[in-house]
Coordinates of C-alpha atoms and ligand atoms in Angstrom, one line a residue:
X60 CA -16.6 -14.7 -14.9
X61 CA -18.0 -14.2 -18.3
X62 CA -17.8 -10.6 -18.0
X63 CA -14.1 -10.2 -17.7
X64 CA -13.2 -12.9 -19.9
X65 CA -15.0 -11.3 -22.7
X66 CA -13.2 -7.8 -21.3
X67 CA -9.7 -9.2 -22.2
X68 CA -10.2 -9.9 -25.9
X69 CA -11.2 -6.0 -26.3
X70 CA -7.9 -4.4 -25.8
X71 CA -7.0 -5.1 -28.9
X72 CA -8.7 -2.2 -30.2
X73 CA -7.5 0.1 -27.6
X74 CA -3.7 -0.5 -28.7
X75 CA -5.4 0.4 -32.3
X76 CA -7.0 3.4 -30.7
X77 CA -3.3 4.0 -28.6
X78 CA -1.0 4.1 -32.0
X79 CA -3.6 6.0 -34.0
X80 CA -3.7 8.7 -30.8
X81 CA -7.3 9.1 -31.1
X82 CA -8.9 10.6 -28.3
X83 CA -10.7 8.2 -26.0
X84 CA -14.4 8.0 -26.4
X85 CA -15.4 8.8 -22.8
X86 CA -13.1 12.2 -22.7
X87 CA -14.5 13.5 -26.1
X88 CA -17.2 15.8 -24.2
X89 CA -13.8 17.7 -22.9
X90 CA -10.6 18.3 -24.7
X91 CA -8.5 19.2 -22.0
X92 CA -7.2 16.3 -20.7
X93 CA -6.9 16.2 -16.5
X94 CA -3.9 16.2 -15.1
X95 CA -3.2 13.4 -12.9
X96 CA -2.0 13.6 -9.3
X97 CA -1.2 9.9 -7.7
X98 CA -0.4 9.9 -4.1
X99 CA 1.0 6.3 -2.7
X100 CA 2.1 5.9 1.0
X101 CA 4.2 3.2 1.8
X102 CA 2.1 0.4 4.2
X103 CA -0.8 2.4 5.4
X104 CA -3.7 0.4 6.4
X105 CA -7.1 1.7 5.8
X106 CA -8.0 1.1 9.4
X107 CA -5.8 4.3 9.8
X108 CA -7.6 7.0 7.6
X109 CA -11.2 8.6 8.9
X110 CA -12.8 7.9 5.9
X111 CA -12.2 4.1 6.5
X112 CA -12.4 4.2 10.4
X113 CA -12.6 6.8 12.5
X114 CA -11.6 4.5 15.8
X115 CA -8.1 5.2 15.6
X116 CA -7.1 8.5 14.3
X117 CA -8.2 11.8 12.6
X118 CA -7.0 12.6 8.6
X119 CA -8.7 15.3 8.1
X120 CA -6.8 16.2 3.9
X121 CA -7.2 12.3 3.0
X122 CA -10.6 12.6 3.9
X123 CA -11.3 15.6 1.7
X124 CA -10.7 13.3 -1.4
X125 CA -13.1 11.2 -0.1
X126 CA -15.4 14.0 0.6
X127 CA -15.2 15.4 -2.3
X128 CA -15.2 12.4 -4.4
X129 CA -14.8 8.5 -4.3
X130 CA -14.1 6.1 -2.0
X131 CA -13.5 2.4 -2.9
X132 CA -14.5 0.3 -0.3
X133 CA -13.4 -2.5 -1.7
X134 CA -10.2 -1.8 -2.9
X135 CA -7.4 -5.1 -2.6
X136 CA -3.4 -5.2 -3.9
X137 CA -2.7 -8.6 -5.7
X138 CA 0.9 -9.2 -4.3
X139 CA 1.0 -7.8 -0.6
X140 CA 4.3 -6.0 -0.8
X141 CA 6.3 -3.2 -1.3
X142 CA 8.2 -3.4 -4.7
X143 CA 6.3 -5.7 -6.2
X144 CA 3.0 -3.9 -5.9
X145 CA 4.7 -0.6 -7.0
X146 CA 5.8 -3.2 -10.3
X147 CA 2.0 -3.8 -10.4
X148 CA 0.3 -0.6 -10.1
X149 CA 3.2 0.9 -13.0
X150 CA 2.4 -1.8 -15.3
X151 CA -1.2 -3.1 -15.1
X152 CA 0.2 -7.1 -14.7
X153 CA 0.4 -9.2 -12.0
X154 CA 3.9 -9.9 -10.3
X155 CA 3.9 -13.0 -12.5
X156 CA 3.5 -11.1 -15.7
X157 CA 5.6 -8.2 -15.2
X158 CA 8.2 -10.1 -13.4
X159 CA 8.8 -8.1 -9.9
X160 CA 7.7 -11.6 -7.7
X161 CA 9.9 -10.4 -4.7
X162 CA 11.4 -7.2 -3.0
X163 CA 14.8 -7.0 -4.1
X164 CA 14.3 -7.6 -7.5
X165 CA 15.5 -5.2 -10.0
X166 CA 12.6 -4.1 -11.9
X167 CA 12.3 -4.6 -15.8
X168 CA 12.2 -1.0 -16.8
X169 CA 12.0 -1.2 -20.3
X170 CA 8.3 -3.2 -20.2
X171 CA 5.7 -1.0 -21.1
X172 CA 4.1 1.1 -18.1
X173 CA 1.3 3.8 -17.9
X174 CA 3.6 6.4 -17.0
X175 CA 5.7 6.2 -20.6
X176 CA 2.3 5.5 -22.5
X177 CA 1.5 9.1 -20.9
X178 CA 4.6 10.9 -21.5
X179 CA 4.4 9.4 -25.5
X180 CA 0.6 11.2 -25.3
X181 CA 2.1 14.4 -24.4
X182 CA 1.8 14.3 -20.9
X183 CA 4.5 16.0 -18.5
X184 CA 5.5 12.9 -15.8
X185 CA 7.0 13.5 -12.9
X186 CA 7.9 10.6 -9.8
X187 CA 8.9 12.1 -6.6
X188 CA 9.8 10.2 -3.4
X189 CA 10.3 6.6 -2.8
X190 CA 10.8 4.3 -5.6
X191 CA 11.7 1.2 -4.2
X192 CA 12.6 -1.0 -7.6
X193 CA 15.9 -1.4 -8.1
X194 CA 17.0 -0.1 -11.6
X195 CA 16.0 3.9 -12.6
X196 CA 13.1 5.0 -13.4
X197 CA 11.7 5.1 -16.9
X198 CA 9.0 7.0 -18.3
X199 CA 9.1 10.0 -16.1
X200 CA 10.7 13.9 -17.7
X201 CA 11.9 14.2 -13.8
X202 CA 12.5 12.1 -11.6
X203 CA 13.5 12.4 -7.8
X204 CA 13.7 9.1 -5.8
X205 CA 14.7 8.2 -2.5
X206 CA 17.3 5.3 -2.9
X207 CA 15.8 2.0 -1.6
X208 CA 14.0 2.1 1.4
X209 CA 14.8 6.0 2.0
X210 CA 15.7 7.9 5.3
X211 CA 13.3 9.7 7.3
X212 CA 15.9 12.6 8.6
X213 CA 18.1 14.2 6.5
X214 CA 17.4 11.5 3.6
X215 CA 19.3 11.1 0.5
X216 CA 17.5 11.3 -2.8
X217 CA 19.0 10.9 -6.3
X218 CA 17.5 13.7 -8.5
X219 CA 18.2 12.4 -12.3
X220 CA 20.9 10.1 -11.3
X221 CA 22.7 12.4 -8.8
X222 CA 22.5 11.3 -5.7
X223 CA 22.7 14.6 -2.6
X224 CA 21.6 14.2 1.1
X225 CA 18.8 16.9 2.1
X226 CA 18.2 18.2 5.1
X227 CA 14.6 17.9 6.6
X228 CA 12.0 14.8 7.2
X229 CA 11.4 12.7 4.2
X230 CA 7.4 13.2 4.1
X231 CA 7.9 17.4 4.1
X232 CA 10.7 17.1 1.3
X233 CA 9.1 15.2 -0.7
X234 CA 6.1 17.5 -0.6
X235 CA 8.6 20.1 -1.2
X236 CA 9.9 18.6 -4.1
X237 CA 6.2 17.8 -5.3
X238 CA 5.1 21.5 -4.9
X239 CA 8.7 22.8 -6.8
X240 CA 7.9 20.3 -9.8
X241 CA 4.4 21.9 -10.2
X242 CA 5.5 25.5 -9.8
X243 CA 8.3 24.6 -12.0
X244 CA 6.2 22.5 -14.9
X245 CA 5.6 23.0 -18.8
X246 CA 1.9 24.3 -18.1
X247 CA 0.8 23.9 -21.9
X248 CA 0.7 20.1 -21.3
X249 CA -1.3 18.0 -18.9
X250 CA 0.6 16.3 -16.4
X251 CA 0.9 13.2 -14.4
X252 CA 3.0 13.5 -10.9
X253 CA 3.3 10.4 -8.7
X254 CA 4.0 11.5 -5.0
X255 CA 5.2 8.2 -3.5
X256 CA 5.6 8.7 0.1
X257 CA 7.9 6.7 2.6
X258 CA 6.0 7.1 5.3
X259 CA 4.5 5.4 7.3
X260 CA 6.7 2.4 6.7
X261 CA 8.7 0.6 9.3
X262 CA 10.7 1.6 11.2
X263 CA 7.8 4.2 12.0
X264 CA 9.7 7.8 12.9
X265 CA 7.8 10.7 13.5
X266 CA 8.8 14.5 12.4
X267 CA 9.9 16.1 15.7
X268 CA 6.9 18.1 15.3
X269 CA 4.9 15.5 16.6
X270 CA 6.4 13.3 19.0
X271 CA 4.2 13.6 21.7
X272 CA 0.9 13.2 19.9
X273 CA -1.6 10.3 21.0
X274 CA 0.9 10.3 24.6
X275 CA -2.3 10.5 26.3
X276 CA -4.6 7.9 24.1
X277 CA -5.2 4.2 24.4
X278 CA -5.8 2.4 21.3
X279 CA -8.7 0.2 21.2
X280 CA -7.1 -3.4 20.9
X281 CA -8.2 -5.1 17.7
X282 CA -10.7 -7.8 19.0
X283 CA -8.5 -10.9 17.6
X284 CA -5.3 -9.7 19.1
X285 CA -4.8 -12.6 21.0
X286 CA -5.2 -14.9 18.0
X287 CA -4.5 -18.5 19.0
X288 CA -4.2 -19.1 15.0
X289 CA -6.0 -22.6 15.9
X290 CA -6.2 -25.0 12.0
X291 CA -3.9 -22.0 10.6
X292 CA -0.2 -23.3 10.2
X293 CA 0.9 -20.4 8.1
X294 CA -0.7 -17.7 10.5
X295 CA 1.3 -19.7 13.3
X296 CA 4.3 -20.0 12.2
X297 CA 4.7 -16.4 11.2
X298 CA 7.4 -13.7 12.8
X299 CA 5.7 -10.4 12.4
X300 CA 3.7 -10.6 16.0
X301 CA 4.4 -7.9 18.4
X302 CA 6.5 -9.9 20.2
X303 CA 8.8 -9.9 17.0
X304 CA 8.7 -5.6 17.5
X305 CA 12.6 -4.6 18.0
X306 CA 12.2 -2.4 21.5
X307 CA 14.7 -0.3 19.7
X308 CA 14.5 -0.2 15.8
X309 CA 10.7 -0.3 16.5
X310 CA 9.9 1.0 19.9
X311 CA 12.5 3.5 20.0
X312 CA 13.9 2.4 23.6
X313 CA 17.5 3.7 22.3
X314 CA 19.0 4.0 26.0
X315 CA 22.1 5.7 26.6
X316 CA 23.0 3.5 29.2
X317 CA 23.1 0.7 26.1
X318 CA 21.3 -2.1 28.5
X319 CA 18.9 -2.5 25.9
X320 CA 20.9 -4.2 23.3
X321 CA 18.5 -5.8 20.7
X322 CA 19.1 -7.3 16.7
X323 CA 18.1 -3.8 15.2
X324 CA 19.8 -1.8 18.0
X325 CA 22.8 -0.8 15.2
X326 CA 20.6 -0.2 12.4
X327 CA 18.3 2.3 14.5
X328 CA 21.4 3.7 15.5
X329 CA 22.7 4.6 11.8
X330 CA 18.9 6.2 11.3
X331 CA 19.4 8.5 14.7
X332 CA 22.9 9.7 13.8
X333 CA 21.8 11.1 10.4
X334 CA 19.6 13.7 12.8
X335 CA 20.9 17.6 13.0
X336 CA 21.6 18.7 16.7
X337 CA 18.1 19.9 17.0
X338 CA 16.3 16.9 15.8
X339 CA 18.0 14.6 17.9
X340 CA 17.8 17.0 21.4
X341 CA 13.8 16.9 20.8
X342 CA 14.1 13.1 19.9
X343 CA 16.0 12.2 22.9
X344 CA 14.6 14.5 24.8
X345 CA 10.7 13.0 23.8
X346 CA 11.7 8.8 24.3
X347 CA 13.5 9.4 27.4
X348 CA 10.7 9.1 29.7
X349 CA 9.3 6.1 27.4
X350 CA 13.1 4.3 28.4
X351 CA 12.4 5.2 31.7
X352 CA 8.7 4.0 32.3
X353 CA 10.2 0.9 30.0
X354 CA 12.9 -0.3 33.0
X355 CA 11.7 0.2 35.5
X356 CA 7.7 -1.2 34.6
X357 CA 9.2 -4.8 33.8
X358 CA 6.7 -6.2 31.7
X359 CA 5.8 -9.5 31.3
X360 CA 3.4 -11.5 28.7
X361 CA 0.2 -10.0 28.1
X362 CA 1.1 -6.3 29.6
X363 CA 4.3 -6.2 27.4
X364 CA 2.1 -7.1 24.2
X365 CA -0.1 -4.8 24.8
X366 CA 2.7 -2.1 25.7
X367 CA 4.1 -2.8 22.4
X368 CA 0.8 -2.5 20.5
X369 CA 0.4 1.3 22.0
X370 CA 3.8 2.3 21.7
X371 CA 3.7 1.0 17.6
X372 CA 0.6 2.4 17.2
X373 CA 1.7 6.2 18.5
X374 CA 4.7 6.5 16.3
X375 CA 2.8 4.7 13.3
X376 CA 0.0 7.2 13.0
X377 CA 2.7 10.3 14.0
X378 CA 3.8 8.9 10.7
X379 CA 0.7 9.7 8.9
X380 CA -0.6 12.6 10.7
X381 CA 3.0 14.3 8.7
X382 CA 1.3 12.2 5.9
X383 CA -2.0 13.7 5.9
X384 CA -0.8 17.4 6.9
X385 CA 1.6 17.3 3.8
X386 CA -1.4 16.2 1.4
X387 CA -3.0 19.4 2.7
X388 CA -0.5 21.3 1.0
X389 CA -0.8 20.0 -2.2
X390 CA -4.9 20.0 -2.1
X391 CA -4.6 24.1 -1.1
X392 CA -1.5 24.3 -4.0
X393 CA -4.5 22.6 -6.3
X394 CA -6.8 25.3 -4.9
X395 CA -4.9 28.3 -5.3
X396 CA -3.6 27.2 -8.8
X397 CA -7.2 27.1 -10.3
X398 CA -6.2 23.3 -10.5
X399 CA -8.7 21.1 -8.4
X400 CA -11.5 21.0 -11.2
X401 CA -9.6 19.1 -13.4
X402 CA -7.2 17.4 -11.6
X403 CA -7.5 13.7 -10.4
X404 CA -5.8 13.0 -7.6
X405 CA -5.3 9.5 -6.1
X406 CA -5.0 8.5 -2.9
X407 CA -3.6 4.7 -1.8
X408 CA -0.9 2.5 -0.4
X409 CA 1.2 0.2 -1.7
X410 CA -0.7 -2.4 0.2
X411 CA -2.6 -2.2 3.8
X412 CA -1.4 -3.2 7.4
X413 CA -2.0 -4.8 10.1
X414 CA -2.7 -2.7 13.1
X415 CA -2.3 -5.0 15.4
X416 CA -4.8 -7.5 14.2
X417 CA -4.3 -11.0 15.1
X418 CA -1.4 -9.7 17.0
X419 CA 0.7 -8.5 14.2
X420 CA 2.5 -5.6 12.7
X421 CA 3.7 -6.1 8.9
X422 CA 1.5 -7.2 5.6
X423 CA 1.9 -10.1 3.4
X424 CA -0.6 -12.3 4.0
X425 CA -3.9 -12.8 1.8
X426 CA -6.4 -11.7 5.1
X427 CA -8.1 -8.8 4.8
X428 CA -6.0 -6.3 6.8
X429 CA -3.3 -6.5 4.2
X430 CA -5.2 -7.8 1.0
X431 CA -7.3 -4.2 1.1
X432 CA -5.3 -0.8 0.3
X433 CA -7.3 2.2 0.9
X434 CA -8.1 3.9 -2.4
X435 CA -9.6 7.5 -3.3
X436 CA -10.2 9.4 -5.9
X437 CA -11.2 13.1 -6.7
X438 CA -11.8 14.7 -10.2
X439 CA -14.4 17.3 -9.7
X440 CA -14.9 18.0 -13.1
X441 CA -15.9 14.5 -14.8
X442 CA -16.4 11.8 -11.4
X443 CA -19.4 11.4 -9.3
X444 CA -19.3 11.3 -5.1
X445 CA -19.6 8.5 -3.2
X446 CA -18.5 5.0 -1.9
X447 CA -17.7 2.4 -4.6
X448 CA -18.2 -1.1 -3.4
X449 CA -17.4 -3.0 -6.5
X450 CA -14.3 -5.3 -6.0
X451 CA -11.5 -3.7 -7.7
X452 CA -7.3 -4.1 -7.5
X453 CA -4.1 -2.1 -8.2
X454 CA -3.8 -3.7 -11.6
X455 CA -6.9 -1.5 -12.3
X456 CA -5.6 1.7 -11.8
X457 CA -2.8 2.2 -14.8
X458 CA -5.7 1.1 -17.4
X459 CA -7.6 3.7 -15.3
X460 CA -5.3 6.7 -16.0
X461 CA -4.5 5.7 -19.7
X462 CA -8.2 5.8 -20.1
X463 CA -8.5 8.8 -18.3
X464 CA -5.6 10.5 -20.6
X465 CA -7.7 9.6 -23.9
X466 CA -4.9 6.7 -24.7
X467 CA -6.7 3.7 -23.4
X468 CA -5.1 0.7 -21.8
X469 CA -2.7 -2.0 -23.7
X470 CA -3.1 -5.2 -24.9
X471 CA -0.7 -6.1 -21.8
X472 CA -3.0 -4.7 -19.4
X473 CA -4.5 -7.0 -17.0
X474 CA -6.4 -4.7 -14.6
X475 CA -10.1 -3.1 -16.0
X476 CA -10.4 0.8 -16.1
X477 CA -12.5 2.4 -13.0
X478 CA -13.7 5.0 -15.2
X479 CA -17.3 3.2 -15.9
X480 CA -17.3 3.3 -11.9
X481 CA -15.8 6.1 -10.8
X482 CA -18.0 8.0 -13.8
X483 CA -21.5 6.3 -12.1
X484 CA -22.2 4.9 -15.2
X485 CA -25.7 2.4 -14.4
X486 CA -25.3 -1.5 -14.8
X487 CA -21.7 -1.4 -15.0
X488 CA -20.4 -5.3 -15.2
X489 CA -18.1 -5.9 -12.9
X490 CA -15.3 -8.8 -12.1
X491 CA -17.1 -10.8 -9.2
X492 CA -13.7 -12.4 -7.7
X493 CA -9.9 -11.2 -7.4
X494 CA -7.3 -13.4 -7.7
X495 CA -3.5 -13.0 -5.1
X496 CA -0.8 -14.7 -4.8
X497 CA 2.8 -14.0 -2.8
X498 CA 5.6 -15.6 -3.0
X499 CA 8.1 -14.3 -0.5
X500 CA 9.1 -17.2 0.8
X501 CA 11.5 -17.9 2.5
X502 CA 12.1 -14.2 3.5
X503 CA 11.5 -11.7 6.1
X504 CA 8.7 -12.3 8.6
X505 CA 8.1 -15.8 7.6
X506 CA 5.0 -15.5 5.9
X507 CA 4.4 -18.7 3.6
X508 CA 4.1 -18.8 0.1
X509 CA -0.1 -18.4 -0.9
X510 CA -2.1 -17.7 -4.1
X511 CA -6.2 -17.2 -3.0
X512 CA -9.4 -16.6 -4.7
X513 CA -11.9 -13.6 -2.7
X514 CA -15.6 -12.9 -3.7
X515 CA -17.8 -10.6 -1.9
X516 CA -18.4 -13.7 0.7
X517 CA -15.6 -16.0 0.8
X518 CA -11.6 -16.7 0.4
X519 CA -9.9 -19.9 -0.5
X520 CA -6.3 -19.6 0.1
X521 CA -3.7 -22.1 -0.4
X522 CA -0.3 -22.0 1.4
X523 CA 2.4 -24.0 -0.7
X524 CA 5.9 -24.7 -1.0
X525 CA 7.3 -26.1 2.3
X526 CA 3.6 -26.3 3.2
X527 CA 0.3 -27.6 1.7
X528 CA -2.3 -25.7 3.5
X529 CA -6.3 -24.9 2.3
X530 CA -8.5 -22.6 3.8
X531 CA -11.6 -21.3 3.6
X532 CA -13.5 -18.2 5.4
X533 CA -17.2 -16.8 5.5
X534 CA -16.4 -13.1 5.6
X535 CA -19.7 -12.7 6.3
X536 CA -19.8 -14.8 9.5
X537 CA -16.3 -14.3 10.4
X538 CA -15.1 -11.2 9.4
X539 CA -11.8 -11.6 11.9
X540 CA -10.8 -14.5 9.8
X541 CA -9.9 -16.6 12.6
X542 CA -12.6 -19.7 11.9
X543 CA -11.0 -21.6 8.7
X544 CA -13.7 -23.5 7.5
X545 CA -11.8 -25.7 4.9
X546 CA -13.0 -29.3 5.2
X547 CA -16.0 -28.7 7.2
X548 CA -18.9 -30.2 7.0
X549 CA -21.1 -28.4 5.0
X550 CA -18.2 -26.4 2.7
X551 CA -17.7 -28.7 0.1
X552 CA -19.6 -27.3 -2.6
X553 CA -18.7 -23.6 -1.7
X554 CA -15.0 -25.3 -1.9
X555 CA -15.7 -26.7 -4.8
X556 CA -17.2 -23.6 -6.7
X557 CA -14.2 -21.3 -5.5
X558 CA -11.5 -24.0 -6.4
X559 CA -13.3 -23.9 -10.1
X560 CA -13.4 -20.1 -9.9
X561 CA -9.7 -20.1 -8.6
X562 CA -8.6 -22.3 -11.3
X563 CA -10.1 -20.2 -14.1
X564 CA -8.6 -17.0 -12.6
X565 CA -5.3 -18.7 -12.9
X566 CA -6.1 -19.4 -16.8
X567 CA -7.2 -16.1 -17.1
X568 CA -4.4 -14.0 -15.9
X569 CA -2.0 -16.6 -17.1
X570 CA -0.3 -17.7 -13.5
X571 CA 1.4 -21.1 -14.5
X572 CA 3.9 -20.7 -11.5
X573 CA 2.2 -23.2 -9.5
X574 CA 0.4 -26.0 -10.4
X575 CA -3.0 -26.5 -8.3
X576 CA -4.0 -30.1 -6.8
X577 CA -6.3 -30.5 -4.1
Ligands
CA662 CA1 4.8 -1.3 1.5

């Protein structure tokens, strides 16, 4: 605790360091500084990317980050949703902090963020893709955002404020628009480029170029699946189980016939009707035997969960196999520019997923599946290779990149930089505990409000509002999460070191929205 305690009163001097525009001690070897490159996918789970797990599917470009630098094994969000973790990974802070608690917020876009720190130290910023907070983006010499949640076909974007529907699938136009920026770019001055992908978020639509991948695979069921969520009230009471998966939205049974009439059925109907001729001949053309196999099977309980698993599954990772092919391109545009040596580029998610584990789709939740983002990095030219297992968090990365540029973080800043990590640098001290907390509640899927400490071997959570729930896992013993320990015999002083922890966390990062008691 003492470590990052004393870490907070330093930044001080870096705002000193900031003003003055003093080049940052750790660049000073090199005065070119690298250009930044920071791809974000919208909800992918690290149990989907080869690096991570290689049960499911096969990402060949991700994994050449990881090949050919780090991977963080330990890499956690600190608000398990869209916007507000987008608000979090701009600004450094915590949702509390920098005020984006809840999707559907408006971000503040006139708080301080690494991206405007950047453009002030003469870098060229660009965002491209979805952005997902409400008010314009600030900080950026070009911006081209999907509005809201974005279209997969034929999406709209607004370039600079003007909004024009483009023809094409989301993940290849925004690649498109990534490689046009970089073509197009001032190339006296480093630059910073976010590439923030929609995919693969719900409602999970493949590129017509690969709807009938995986037809012939069975995915491995997750081995807590049927999760009875026994001395877990929040996990029960829930609605993002696969029996909360729309057969039409999510499953794609959009049948002619209209017998399958469903909550989403209109919505998924709007996304289908934005599709050319073409794309909608090969979509129809690929579910119809899906609709078929669908009526005429009649599935019941445990066969219809499990047909619902598989058919999320295929259509989730046809998401990201568009995702990882489209990374491609930009790693060979890196290549063939002379650009890869001093380029980092970033790979994460706005948070992790579940993929089926204890029976759910969606995120939210403090457990592990959801907690974790995947997180790579590659900077040939100053970054060693190799897995990082030190606990880190998206408020790290901003601090990271402003460290990285030669600007250092800001007082603000609540995330460390990864630098000393991600540089190898021996006997690096390191936070030993993260602190979460969502508070979505009431709101989509159901998932209860919860704040949580996690060390390396244990989570304390506590559910509040409308609820007044503890628990407490051995990760070590129960990596599945499904045992909560709280109140056990033989957990009181654990409980009691991790409640202590939790509250100092709380001081630390300044979270008076809830008062603890216990
Ligand atoms: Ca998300």
């Amino acid at each position: 605790m003492n470590r990052t305690v004393k870490y907070s009163v330093i930044p001080l001097i870096f705002v000193i360091l900031l003003f003055s525009s003093c080049s940052n001690v750790s660049r000073e070897k090199d005065n070119t500084p690298p250009n930044i490159i920071y791809i974000m996918t919208d909800d992918h789970g690290y149990q989907a990317i080869s690096s991570y797990n290689g049960e499911l599917n096969q990402t060949p470009n991700i994994d050449r980050i990881a090949d050919e630098g780090v991977m963080f094994t330990n890499s956690f969000v600190t608000n398990s949703i869209c916007s507000p973790s987008r608000a979090v990974m701009l600004t450094g802070r915590f949702s509390h902090e920098n005020g984006q608690r809840l999707n559907g917020q408006r971000f503040d876009g006139s708080q301080m963020t690494f991206p405007k720190i950047m453009q002030d130290a003469g870098y060229e910023t660009a965002m491209i893709g979805k952005w997902h907070l409400g008010s314009d983006p600030t900080g950026f010499d070009y911006w081209n955002i999907l509005p809201g949640q974005g279209d997969y076909y034929n999406p709209d974007f607004i370039e600079m404020g003007e909004r024009k529907r483009v023809e094409g699938y989301v993940t290849n136009l925004i690649t498109d628009y990534s490689l046009n920026w970089l073509e197009e770019r001032n190339s006296e001055k480093p630059f910073c480029l976010l590439v923030h992908h929609k995919a693969p978020h719900r409602c999970w639509m493949p590129d017509t170029s690969h709807l009938y991948m995986y037809n012939d695979v069975t995915f491995p069921l997750p081995d807590n699946f049927y999760d009875t969520y026994e001395g877990r009230e929040a996990a029960a009471s829930q609605k993002m189980h696969m029996e909360n998966l729309d057969l039409v939205n999510d499953l794609k049974l959009l049948d002619e016939e209209g017998e399958i009439q469903t909550p989403l059925r209109k919505y998924f109907v709007n996304q289908v009707e934005r599709m050319n001729e073409a794309q909608r001949k090969a979509w129809d053309k690929a579910y119809k035997d899906e609709i078929e196999y669908y009526k005429k099977a009649d599935l019941k309980g445990d066969a219809l969960l499990e047909w619902k698993y598989q058919r999320y599954l295929e259509d989730y990772l046809r998401c990201i196999a568009s995702v990882d092919e489209n990374i491609g391109r930009l790693l060979d545009y890196l290549d063939e520019n002379n650009l890869t040596e001093n380029t980092l580029v970033v790979y994460t998610s706005d948070q992790g997923f579940y993929l089926g584990e204890h029976g759910w789709f969606d995120k939210r939740f403090m457990y592990e599946e959801s907690f974790r983002t995947p997180l790579l990095m590659r900077l040939p030219s100053a970054i060693s290779k190799g897995k990082i297992d030190e606990l880190v968090q998206n408020i790290d990365y901003a601090p990271t990149f402003l460290e990285l540029a030669g600007v250092g973080p800001t007082e603000k800043m609540q995330g460390r930089s990864l630098l000393p990590l991600i540089e190898g640098t021996k006997n690096t001290e390191w936070r030993n505990s993260l602190y979460y907390h969502y508070f979505e509640f009431p709101g989509p899927h159901s998932v209860k409000r919860h704040y949580g400490i996690r060390t390396d071997k244990h989570k304390l959570i506590h559910f509040y509002y409308d609820i007044d729930q503890w628990e407490l896992y051995d990760l070590e013993q129960d990596p599945l999460e499904i045992n909560n320990i709280y109140g056990k015999e033989g957990y009181d002083e654990i409980t009691d070191k991790l409640y202590n922890e939790l509250l100092q966390l709380q001081k630390q990062y300044n979270d008076t929205t809830v008062v603890i008691s216990r």
